[in-house]
Amino acid sequence: MLAFISHAECMEHDTGMLHPDQPERISAIENQLIMSGLDFVVRRFDAPRVTRAELERVHDAAYLDRIYALDPVREPVEIDGDTVISRGTLRAAERAAGAGVLGVDAIMAGEVHSAFCAVRPPGHHAERGRAMGFCLFDNIAVAAAHALEAHGLSRVAIVDFDVHHGNGTEDIFCAEPRVLFCSSFQHPFYPFTGHASDTANLVDVPLSAGAGGKEFRTGVREHWLPALEAFAPEFLFISAGFDAHVADDMSHLQLTDDDYIWVTQELLALARSVVAHMNVLIG
């Protein structure tokens, strides 16, 4: 069974009317879940609040102190042009990071075989000591670190597809041999990071502006899948961003619905054959 993990407090993160990360993103997922009939075949969970100890596995204590000190009483606080903290933001961010922790626990306990976290704010730009790109806490990194430290796993993999490079997740795990990080992104593009070639535990697939499904699928086949098979992770995390879609006017990549379906099917097939117990969390 698939776990569907979310929380109403994720809707309370107020970024302002013109910001791309709106509460309606959660509503759209919920509505599609109901319209598709899948609402009846998933097991719903409310995301708990992440603990300070869980956050400190991937973020510096001094950074967390600074973020919590910014919690506004009235007017929102801008960290940068993209990243805003409103009165409801920290509660939402705690739920967003806590969702992945719960997903790992539920999968490892055998309650579900996989989990989907519908949360906001997102996380993959949040570095060990820096908030940026809509992100405060690195949700997928918190979940992966929980799998390693709380459940004693020795190898986990994170796959990140997005128009933007997951610089935060890479910053956190770049020197962690227990984590394989595979990412795909437009390059050069915000945040202007990412490697042109593979390194020991980082498998980056930069795509030029205008690239579409052919280039993306080639990168997955030639770089991600062989690396994942060789690494043989015990748990697979998918950091899913859909802003490389051809209909997204903020990007210059040309992926389609079929490309996202294809990569998901490829990763699930790999999980069934390689990953122990098919442990998969999508966030």
PDB file of C-alpha atoms in Angstrom:
ATOM      1  CA  MET A   1       0.000   0.000   0.000  1.00  0.00           C
ATOM      2  CA  LEU A   2       1.097   3.571  -0.727  1.00  0.00           C
ATOM      3  CA  ALA A   3       1.199   6.079   2.111  1.00  0.00           C
ATOM      4  CA  PHE A   4      -0.015   9.600   1.316  1.00  0.00           C
ATOM      5  CA  ILE A   5       1.478  12.004   3.849  1.00  0.00           C
ATOM      6  CA  SER A   6       0.488  15.646   4.195  1.00  0.00           C
ATOM      7  CA  HIS A   7      -0.824  18.136   6.752  1.00  0.00           C
ATOM      8  CA  ALA A   8      -3.190  21.093   6.757  1.00  0.00           C
ATOM      9  CA  GLU A   9      -0.497  23.298   8.294  1.00  0.00           C
ATOM     10  CA  CYS A  10       1.450  23.087   5.027  1.00  0.00           C
ATOM     11  CA  MET A  11      -1.255  25.368   3.616  1.00  0.00           C
ATOM     12  CA  GLU A  12      -0.411  28.057   6.198  1.00  0.00           C
ATOM     13  CA  HIS A  13       2.929  28.957   4.610  1.00  0.00           C
ATOM     14  CA  ASP A  14       2.039  32.368   3.097  1.00  0.00           C
ATOM     15  CA  THR A  15       4.485  33.483   0.414  1.00  0.00           C
ATOM     16  CA  GLY A  16       2.410  36.329  -1.018  1.00  0.00           C
ATOM     17  CA  MET A  17       0.079  36.509  -4.006  1.00  0.00           C
ATOM     18  CA  LEU A  18       2.696  36.584  -6.767  1.00  0.00           C
ATOM     19  CA  HIS A  19       4.983  33.847  -5.453  1.00  0.00           C
ATOM     20  CA  PRO A  20       5.068  30.565  -7.445  1.00  0.00           C
ATOM     21  CA  ASP A  21       4.825  28.382  -4.312  1.00  0.00           C
ATOM     22  CA  GLN A  22       1.152  28.748  -3.443  1.00  0.00           C
ATOM     23  CA  PRO A  23      -1.056  26.659  -1.100  1.00  0.00           C
ATOM     24  CA  GLU A  24      -3.066  25.635  -4.161  1.00  0.00           C
ATOM     25  CA  ARG A  25      -0.221  23.299  -5.079  1.00  0.00           C
ATOM     26  CA  ILE A  26      -1.347  21.015  -2.243  1.00  0.00           C
ATOM     27  CA  SER A  27      -5.014  21.444  -3.167  1.00  0.00           C
ATOM     28  CA  ALA A  28      -4.296  20.481  -6.789  1.00  0.00           C
ATOM     29  CA  ILE A  29      -2.640  17.226  -5.698  1.00  0.00           C
ATOM     30  CA  GLU A  30      -5.510  16.430  -3.346  1.00  0.00           C
ATOM     31  CA  ASN A  31      -8.110  17.150  -6.033  1.00  0.00           C
ATOM     32  CA  GLN A  32      -6.343  14.986  -8.608  1.00  0.00           C
ATOM     33  CA  LEU A  33      -6.021  12.172  -6.101  1.00  0.00           C
ATOM     34  CA  ILE A  34      -9.778  12.198  -5.569  1.00  0.00           C
ATOM     35  CA  MET A  35     -10.649  12.618  -9.267  1.00  0.00           C
ATOM     36  CA  SER A  36      -8.433   9.686 -10.242  1.00  0.00           C
ATOM     37  CA  GLY A  37      -9.997   7.386  -7.668  1.00  0.00           C
ATOM     38  CA  LEU A  38      -6.629   6.756  -6.040  1.00  0.00           C
ATOM     39  CA  ASP A  39      -7.838   8.306  -2.802  1.00  0.00           C
ATOM     40  CA  PHE A  40      -9.452   4.953  -1.998  1.00  0.00           C
ATOM     41  CA  VAL A  41      -6.276   2.900  -2.420  1.00  0.00           C
ATOM     42  CA  VAL A  42      -3.805   4.971  -0.392  1.00  0.00           C
ATOM     43  CA  ARG A  43      -3.334   5.119   3.340  1.00  0.00           C
ATOM     44  CA  ARG A  44      -3.406   8.677   4.627  1.00  0.00           C
ATOM     45  CA  PHE A  45      -1.104   9.946   7.364  1.00  0.00           C
ATOM     46  CA  ASP A  46      -0.838  13.367   9.005  1.00  0.00           C
ATOM     47  CA  ALA A  47       2.751  14.576   8.933  1.00  0.00           C
ATOM     48  CA  PRO A  48       4.240  15.065  12.406  1.00  0.00           C
ATOM     49  CA  ARG A  49       6.487  17.970  13.287  1.00  0.00           C
ATOM     50  CA  VAL A  50      10.147  17.233  12.761  1.00  0.00           C
ATOM     51  CA  THR A  51      12.270  17.324  15.903  1.00  0.00           C
ATOM     52  CA  ARG A  52      15.293  19.529  16.466  1.00  0.00           C
ATOM     53  CA  ALA A  53      17.490  16.435  16.698  1.00  0.00           C
ATOM     54  CA  GLU A  54      16.240  15.213  13.313  1.00  0.00           C
ATOM     55  CA  LEU A  55      16.994  18.601  11.735  1.00  0.00           C
ATOM     56  CA  GLU A  56      20.480  18.734  13.260  1.00  0.00           C
ATOM     57  CA  ARG A  57      21.446  15.568  11.393  1.00  0.00           C
ATOM     58  CA  VAL A  58      21.602  17.682   8.212  1.00  0.00           C
ATOM     59  CA  HIS A  59      21.604  21.345   9.315  1.00  0.00           C
ATOM     60  CA  ASP A  60      23.997  23.328  11.489  1.00  0.00           C
ATOM     61  CA  ALA A  61      22.644  24.197  14.933  1.00  0.00           C
ATOM     62  CA  ALA A  62      23.589  27.865  14.475  1.00  0.00           C
ATOM     63  CA  TYR A  63      21.661  27.982  11.197  1.00  0.00           C
ATOM     64  CA  LEU A  64      18.554  26.543  12.851  1.00  0.00           C
ATOM     65  CA  ASP A  65      18.855  29.120  15.648  1.00  0.00           C
ATOM     66  CA  ARG A  66      18.904  31.912  13.062  1.00  0.00           C
ATOM     67  CA  ILE A  67      15.876  30.540  11.203  1.00  0.00           C
ATOM     68  CA  TYR A  68      13.788  30.147  14.323  1.00  0.00           C
ATOM     69  CA  ALA A  69      14.775  33.640  15.481  1.00  0.00           C
ATOM     70  CA  LEU A  70      13.219  35.021  12.269  1.00  0.00           C
ATOM     71  CA  ASP A  71       9.728  33.657  13.072  1.00  0.00           C
ATOM     72  CA  PRO A  72       7.627  36.781  12.429  1.00  0.00           C
ATOM     73  CA  VAL A  73       4.890  38.078  14.706  1.00  0.00           C
ATOM     74  CA  ARG A  74       3.124  40.181  12.076  1.00  0.00           C
ATOM     75  CA  GLU A  75       4.735  40.921   8.702  1.00  0.00           C
ATOM     76  CA  PRO A  76       6.502  38.215   6.641  1.00  0.00           C
ATOM     77  CA  VAL A  77      10.302  38.196   6.637  1.00  0.00           C
ATOM     78  CA  GLU A  78      12.218  37.884   3.362  1.00  0.00           C
ATOM     79  CA  ILE A  79      15.391  35.814   3.547  1.00  0.00           C
ATOM     80  CA  ASP A  80      16.016  36.497  -0.128  1.00  0.00           C
ATOM     81  CA  GLY A  81      13.909  37.367  -3.160  1.00  0.00           C
ATOM     82  CA  ASP A  82      12.527  33.821  -3.340  1.00  0.00           C
ATOM     83  CA  THR A  83      12.411  32.672   0.271  1.00  0.00           C
ATOM     84  CA  VAL A  84       9.841  34.028   2.710  1.00  0.00           C
ATOM     85  CA  ILE A  85       8.945  33.257   6.319  1.00  0.00           C
ATOM     86  CA  SER A  86       5.374  34.113   7.322  1.00  0.00           C
ATOM     87  CA  ARG A  87       3.587  33.431  10.607  1.00  0.00           C
ATOM     88  CA  GLY A  88       2.707  29.913   9.470  1.00  0.00           C
ATOM     89  CA  THR A  89       5.930  29.048   7.683  1.00  0.00           C
ATOM     90  CA  LEU A  90       7.933  27.344  10.419  1.00  0.00           C
ATOM     91  CA  ARG A  91       5.027  25.096  11.407  1.00  0.00           C
ATOM     92  CA  ALA A  92       4.571  24.195   7.734  1.00  0.00           C
ATOM     93  CA  ALA A  93       8.303  23.543   7.318  1.00  0.00           C
ATOM     94  CA  GLU A  94       8.340  21.322  10.396  1.00  0.00           C
ATOM     95  CA  ARG A  95       5.474  19.274   8.957  1.00  0.00           C
ATOM     96  CA  ALA A  96       7.150  19.114   5.537  1.00  0.00           C
ATOM     97  CA  ALA A  97      10.350  17.705   7.015  1.00  0.00           C
ATOM     98  CA  GLY A  98       8.462  15.489   9.449  1.00  0.00           C
ATOM     99  CA  ALA A  99       6.510  13.889   6.609  1.00  0.00           C
ATOM    100  CA  GLY A 100       9.613  12.190   5.261  1.00  0.00           C
ATOM    101  CA  VAL A 101      10.590  10.935   8.698  1.00  0.00           C
ATOM    102  CA  LEU A 102       7.151   9.381   9.140  1.00  0.00           C
ATOM    103  CA  GLY A 103       7.322   7.894   5.644  1.00  0.00           C
ATOM    104  CA  VAL A 104      10.618   6.176   6.418  1.00  0.00           C
ATOM    105  CA  ASP A 105       9.284   4.823   9.700  1.00  0.00           C
ATOM    106  CA  ALA A 106       6.080   3.503   8.108  1.00  0.00           C
ATOM    107  CA  ILE A 107       7.978   1.783   5.302  1.00  0.00           C
ATOM    108  CA  MET A 108      10.590   0.281   7.598  1.00  0.00           C
ATOM    109  CA  ALA A 109       7.834  -1.006   9.909  1.00  0.00           C
ATOM    110  CA  GLY A 110       6.180  -2.753   6.957  1.00  0.00           C
ATOM    111  CA  GLU A 111       2.973  -0.710   7.240  1.00  0.00           C
ATOM    112  CA  VAL A 112       3.300   0.465   3.609  1.00  0.00           C
ATOM    113  CA  HIS A 113       5.622  -0.351   0.711  1.00  0.00           C
ATOM    114  CA  SER A 114       6.152   3.246  -0.435  1.00  0.00           C
ATOM    115  CA  ALA A 115       5.184   6.806   0.474  1.00  0.00           C
ATOM    116  CA  PHE A 116       4.310  10.060  -1.264  1.00  0.00           C
ATOM    117  CA  CYS A 117       4.746  13.315   0.674  1.00  0.00           C
ATOM    118  CA  ALA A 118       2.533  16.202  -0.482  1.00  0.00           C
ATOM    119  CA  VAL A 119       4.084  19.067   1.445  1.00  0.00           C
ATOM    120  CA  ARG A 120       5.358  22.618   1.282  1.00  0.00           C
ATOM    121  CA  PRO A 121       7.670  24.465   1.586  1.00  0.00           C
ATOM    122  CA  PRO A 122       9.983  22.384  -0.606  1.00  0.00           C
ATOM    123  CA  GLY A 123      13.495  21.549   0.515  1.00  0.00           C
ATOM    124  CA  HIS A 124      16.174  20.606  -1.997  1.00  0.00           C
ATOM    125  CA  HIS A 125      17.823  24.060  -2.162  1.00  0.00           C
ATOM    126  CA  ALA A 126      18.308  24.326   1.607  1.00  0.00           C
ATOM    127  CA  GLU A 127      21.993  23.777   2.336  1.00  0.00           C
ATOM    128  CA  ARG A 128      23.500  22.717   5.644  1.00  0.00           C
ATOM    129  CA  GLY A 129      23.722  26.329   6.774  1.00  0.00           C
ATOM    130  CA  ARG A 130      21.706  28.354   4.270  1.00  0.00           C
ATOM    131  CA  ALA A 131      18.070  28.852   3.234  1.00  0.00           C
ATOM    132  CA  MET A 132      17.365  29.677  -0.405  1.00  0.00           C
ATOM    133  CA  GLY A 133      15.120  28.932  -3.388  1.00  0.00           C
ATOM    134  CA  PHE A 134      11.825  28.685  -1.413  1.00  0.00           C
ATOM    135  CA  CYS A 135      13.481  26.185   0.988  1.00  0.00           C
ATOM    136  CA  LEU A 136      14.210  26.295   4.732  1.00  0.00           C
ATOM    137  CA  PHE A 137      14.788  22.670   5.731  1.00  0.00           C
ATOM    138  CA  ASP A 138      16.036  20.027   3.300  1.00  0.00           C
ATOM    139  CA  ASN A 139      13.101  17.623   3.602  1.00  0.00           C
ATOM    140  CA  ILE A 140      14.526  14.759   1.565  1.00  0.00           C
ATOM    141  CA  ALA A 141      17.891  15.027   3.305  1.00  0.00           C
ATOM    142  CA  VAL A 142      16.206  14.878   6.718  1.00  0.00           C
ATOM    143  CA  ALA A 143      14.371  11.715   5.651  1.00  0.00           C
ATOM    144  CA  ALA A 144      17.490  10.083   4.201  1.00  0.00           C
ATOM    145  CA  ALA A 145      19.539  10.866   7.311  1.00  0.00           C
ATOM    146  CA  HIS A 146      16.744   9.397   9.446  1.00  0.00           C
ATOM    147  CA  ALA A 147      16.906   6.153   7.460  1.00  0.00           C
ATOM    148  CA  LEU A 148      20.657   5.975   8.044  1.00  0.00           C
ATOM    149  CA  GLU A 149      20.798   6.969  11.694  1.00  0.00           C
ATOM    150  CA  ALA A 150      17.510   5.755  13.178  1.00  0.00           C
ATOM    151  CA  HIS A 151      17.182   2.552  11.153  1.00  0.00           C
ATOM    152  CA  GLY A 152      20.827   1.654  10.711  1.00  0.00           C
ATOM    153  CA  LEU A 153      20.812   1.480   6.912  1.00  0.00           C
ATOM    154  CA  SER A 154      24.180   1.587   5.213  1.00  0.00           C
ATOM    155  CA  ARG A 155      23.274   2.703   1.669  1.00  0.00           C
ATOM    156  CA  VAL A 156      20.486   5.025   0.536  1.00  0.00           C
ATOM    157  CA  ALA A 157      20.004   6.766  -2.812  1.00  0.00           C
ATOM    158  CA  ILE A 158      18.328  10.072  -3.608  1.00  0.00           C
ATOM    159  CA  VAL A 159      17.112  10.785  -7.140  1.00  0.00           C
ATOM    160  CA  ASP A 160      16.304  14.452  -7.826  1.00  0.00           C
ATOM    161  CA  PHE A 161      14.588  15.528 -11.056  1.00  0.00           C
ATOM    162  CA  ASP A 162      13.857  19.235 -11.318  1.00  0.00           C
ATOM    163  CA  VAL A 163      14.629  22.135 -13.611  1.00  0.00           C
ATOM    164  CA  HIS A 164      16.886  23.436 -10.822  1.00  0.00           C
ATOM    165  CA  HIS A 165      19.861  21.613  -9.366  1.00  0.00           C
ATOM    166  CA  GLY A 166      19.324  20.241  -5.850  1.00  0.00           C
ATOM    167  CA  ASN A 167      22.306  22.132  -4.493  1.00  0.00           C
ATOM    168  CA  GLY A 168      21.192  21.846  -0.869  1.00  0.00           C
ATOM    169  CA  THR A 169      20.933  18.070  -0.891  1.00  0.00           C
ATOM    170  CA  GLU A 170      24.262  17.834  -2.686  1.00  0.00           C
ATOM    171  CA  ASP A 171      25.881  20.216  -0.194  1.00  0.00           C
ATOM    172  CA  ILE A 172      24.681  18.076   2.718  1.00  0.00           C
ATOM    173  CA  PHE A 173      25.712  14.694   1.321  1.00  0.00           C
ATOM    174  CA  CYS A 174      28.625  15.463  -1.019  1.00  0.00           C
ATOM    175  CA  ALA A 175      31.112  13.766   1.309  1.00  0.00           C
ATOM    176  CA  GLU A 176      28.763  11.045   2.634  1.00  0.00           C
ATOM    177  CA  PRO A 177      29.619   7.685   1.024  1.00  0.00           C
ATOM    178  CA  ARG A 178      26.428   6.095   2.387  1.00  0.00           C
ATOM    179  CA  VAL A 179      24.348   8.359   0.123  1.00  0.00           C
ATOM    180  CA  LEU A 180      24.244   8.248  -3.680  1.00  0.00           C
ATOM    181  CA  PHE A 181      22.779  11.473  -5.087  1.00  0.00           C
ATOM    182  CA  CYS A 182      21.542  11.433  -8.705  1.00  0.00           C
ATOM    183  CA  SER A 183      20.163  14.661 -10.124  1.00  0.00           C
ATOM    184  CA  SER A 184      18.955  16.152 -13.392  1.00  0.00           C
ATOM    185  CA  PHE A 185      18.552  19.877 -14.035  1.00  0.00           C
ATOM    186  CA  GLN A 186      18.881  22.677 -16.568  1.00  0.00           C
ATOM    187  CA  HIS A 187      22.424  24.031 -16.713  1.00  0.00           C
ATOM    188  CA  PRO A 188      23.435  26.799 -16.556  1.00  0.00           C
ATOM    189  CA  PHE A 189      20.413  27.924 -14.534  1.00  0.00           C
ATOM    190  CA  TYR A 190      19.550  28.818 -10.960  1.00  0.00           C
ATOM    191  CA  PRO A 191      21.221  28.075  -8.554  1.00  0.00           C
ATOM    192  CA  PHE A 192      24.164  27.775 -10.999  1.00  0.00           C
ATOM    193  CA  THR A 193      25.636  24.720  -9.308  1.00  0.00           C
ATOM    194  CA  GLY A 194      26.131  21.097 -10.353  1.00  0.00           C
ATOM    195  CA  HIS A 195      29.014  19.074 -11.703  1.00  0.00           C
ATOM    196  CA  ALA A 196      29.800  18.509 -15.365  1.00  0.00           C
ATOM    197  CA  SER A 197      31.036  14.984 -14.621  1.00  0.00           C
ATOM    198  CA  ASP A 198      30.263  12.207 -12.171  1.00  0.00           C
ATOM    199  CA  THR A 199      32.080  12.035  -8.834  1.00  0.00           C
ATOM    200  CA  ALA A 200      32.186   9.250  -6.275  1.00  0.00           C
ATOM    201  CA  ASN A 201      28.667   9.597  -4.877  1.00  0.00           C
ATOM    202  CA  LEU A 202      27.245  12.386  -7.078  1.00  0.00           C
ATOM    203  CA  VAL A 203      25.748  11.599 -10.478  1.00  0.00           C
ATOM    204  CA  ASP A 204      24.644  14.851 -12.087  1.00  0.00           C
ATOM    205  CA  VAL A 205      22.924  15.053 -15.472  1.00  0.00           C
ATOM    206  CA  PRO A 206      23.014  18.711 -16.609  1.00  0.00           C
ATOM    207  CA  LEU A 207      20.657  19.485 -19.501  1.00  0.00           C
ATOM    208  CA  SER A 208      20.988  22.426 -21.853  1.00  0.00           C
ATOM    209  CA  ALA A 209      18.127  24.877 -22.330  1.00  0.00           C
ATOM    210  CA  GLY A 210      15.689  23.443 -24.868  1.00  0.00           C
ATOM    211  CA  ALA A 211      16.469  19.824 -24.040  1.00  0.00           C
ATOM    212  CA  GLY A 212      13.522  17.434 -23.883  1.00  0.00           C
ATOM    213  CA  GLY A 213      12.623  13.856 -23.196  1.00  0.00           C
ATOM    214  CA  LYS A 214      15.269  12.348 -25.469  1.00  0.00           C
ATOM    215  CA  GLU A 215      18.160  14.006 -23.655  1.00  0.00           C
ATOM    216  CA  PHE A 216      16.629  13.412 -20.228  1.00  0.00           C
ATOM    217  CA  ARG A 217      15.997   9.709 -20.856  1.00  0.00           C
ATOM    218  CA  THR A 218      19.478   9.235 -22.275  1.00  0.00           C
ATOM    219  CA  GLY A 219      20.965  10.751 -19.133  1.00  0.00           C
ATOM    220  CA  VAL A 220      18.876   8.520 -16.899  1.00  0.00           C
ATOM    221  CA  ARG A 221      19.737   5.364 -18.863  1.00  0.00           C
ATOM    222  CA  GLU A 222      23.456   6.087 -19.222  1.00  0.00           C
ATOM    223  CA  HIS A 223      24.206   7.617 -15.822  1.00  0.00           C
ATOM    224  CA  TRP A 224      21.522   7.170 -13.155  1.00  0.00           C
ATOM    225  CA  LEU A 225      20.439   3.576 -13.677  1.00  0.00           C
ATOM    226  CA  PRO A 226      23.929   2.027 -13.894  1.00  0.00           C
ATOM    227  CA  ALA A 227      25.057   3.968 -10.818  1.00  0.00           C
ATOM    228  CA  LEU A 228      21.957   2.943  -8.859  1.00  0.00           C
ATOM    229  CA  GLU A 229      22.342  -0.713  -9.809  1.00  0.00           C
ATOM    230  CA  ALA A 230      26.005  -0.723  -8.799  1.00  0.00           C
ATOM    231  CA  PHE A 231      25.293   1.065  -5.518  1.00  0.00           C
ATOM    232  CA  ALA A 232      22.379  -1.287  -4.643  1.00  0.00           C
ATOM    233  CA  PRO A 233      20.688   1.068  -2.162  1.00  0.00           C
ATOM    234  CA  GLU A 234      18.565  -0.236   0.678  1.00  0.00           C
ATOM    235  CA  PHE A 235      16.180   2.708   0.362  1.00  0.00           C
ATOM    236  CA  LEU A 236      15.318   4.929  -2.616  1.00  0.00           C
ATOM    237  CA  PHE A 237      14.256   8.548  -2.139  1.00  0.00           C
ATOM    238  CA  ILE A 238      12.786  10.541  -5.040  1.00  0.00           C
ATOM    239  CA  SER A 239      12.967  14.319  -4.775  1.00  0.00           C
ATOM    240  CA  ALA A 240      10.342  15.122  -7.380  1.00  0.00           C
ATOM    241  CA  GLY A 241      10.110  18.486  -9.105  1.00  0.00           C
ATOM    242  CA  PHE A 242       7.932  18.993 -12.169  1.00  0.00           C
ATOM    243  CA  ASP A 243       9.042  22.461 -13.270  1.00  0.00           C
ATOM    244  CA  ALA A 244      11.051  21.055 -16.192  1.00  0.00           C
ATOM    245  CA  HIS A 245       7.680  20.424 -17.873  1.00  0.00           C
ATOM    246  CA  VAL A 246       7.174  22.028 -21.271  1.00  0.00           C
ATOM    247  CA  ALA A 247       4.103  23.864 -19.943  1.00  0.00           C
ATOM    248  CA  ASP A 248       6.043  25.554 -17.127  1.00  0.00           C
ATOM    249  CA  ASP A 249       6.866  29.078 -18.268  1.00  0.00           C
ATOM    250  CA  MET A 250       9.627  29.506 -15.686  1.00  0.00           C
ATOM    251  CA  SER A 251      11.903  26.903 -17.287  1.00  0.00           C
ATOM    252  CA  HIS A 252      13.497  26.131 -20.627  1.00  0.00           C
ATOM    253  CA  LEU A 253      13.319  22.347 -20.620  1.00  0.00           C
ATOM    254  CA  GLN A 254      10.728  20.427 -22.607  1.00  0.00           C
ATOM    255  CA  LEU A 255       9.741  17.389 -20.542  1.00  0.00           C
ATOM    256  CA  THR A 256       6.221  16.001 -20.918  1.00  0.00           C
ATOM    257  CA  ASP A 257       3.857  13.929 -18.795  1.00  0.00           C
ATOM    258  CA  ASP A 258       5.156  10.817 -20.557  1.00  0.00           C
ATOM    259  CA  ASP A 259       8.720  11.579 -19.487  1.00  0.00           C
ATOM    260  CA  TYR A 260       7.733  11.791 -15.825  1.00  0.00           C
ATOM    261  CA  ILE A 261       5.705   8.594 -16.104  1.00  0.00           C
ATOM    262  CA  TRP A 262       8.656   6.871 -17.779  1.00  0.00           C
ATOM    263  CA  VAL A 263      11.257   7.892 -15.184  1.00  0.00           C
ATOM    264  CA  THR A 264       8.949   6.924 -12.326  1.00  0.00           C
ATOM    265  CA  GLN A 265       8.332   3.513 -13.870  1.00  0.00           C
ATOM    266  CA  GLU A 266      12.064   3.004 -14.437  1.00  0.00           C
ATOM    267  CA  LEU A 267      12.851   3.872 -10.831  1.00  0.00           C
ATOM    268  CA  LEU A 268      10.087   1.657  -9.465  1.00  0.00           C
ATOM    269  CA  ALA A 269      11.280  -1.228 -11.622  1.00  0.00           C
ATOM    270  CA  LEU A 270      14.781  -0.735 -10.287  1.00  0.00           C
ATOM    271  CA  ALA A 271      13.427  -0.591  -6.740  1.00  0.00           C
ATOM    272  CA  ARG A 272      11.665  -3.907  -7.208  1.00  0.00           C
ATOM    273  CA  SER A 273      14.830  -5.589  -8.453  1.00  0.00           C
ATOM    274  CA  VAL A 274      17.562  -3.863  -6.453  1.00  0.00           C
ATOM    275  CA  VAL A 275      16.280  -1.964  -3.426  1.00  0.00           C
ATOM    276  CA  ALA A 276      15.702  -4.076  -0.321  1.00  0.00           C
ATOM    277  CA  HIS A 277      11.977  -4.489   0.349  1.00  0.00           C
ATOM    278  CA  MET A 278      11.188  -1.897  -2.364  1.00  0.00           C
ATOM    279  CA  ASN A 279      11.589   0.989   0.089  1.00  0.00           C
ATOM    280  CA  VAL A 280      10.613   4.121  -1.903  1.00  0.00           C
ATOM    281  CA  LEU A 281       9.731   7.590  -0.633  1.00  0.00           C
ATOM    282  CA  ILE A 282       8.680  10.373  -3.013  1.00  0.00           C
ATOM    283  CA  GLY A 283       8.726  13.915  -1.759  1.00  0.00           C
TER     284      GLY A 283
END
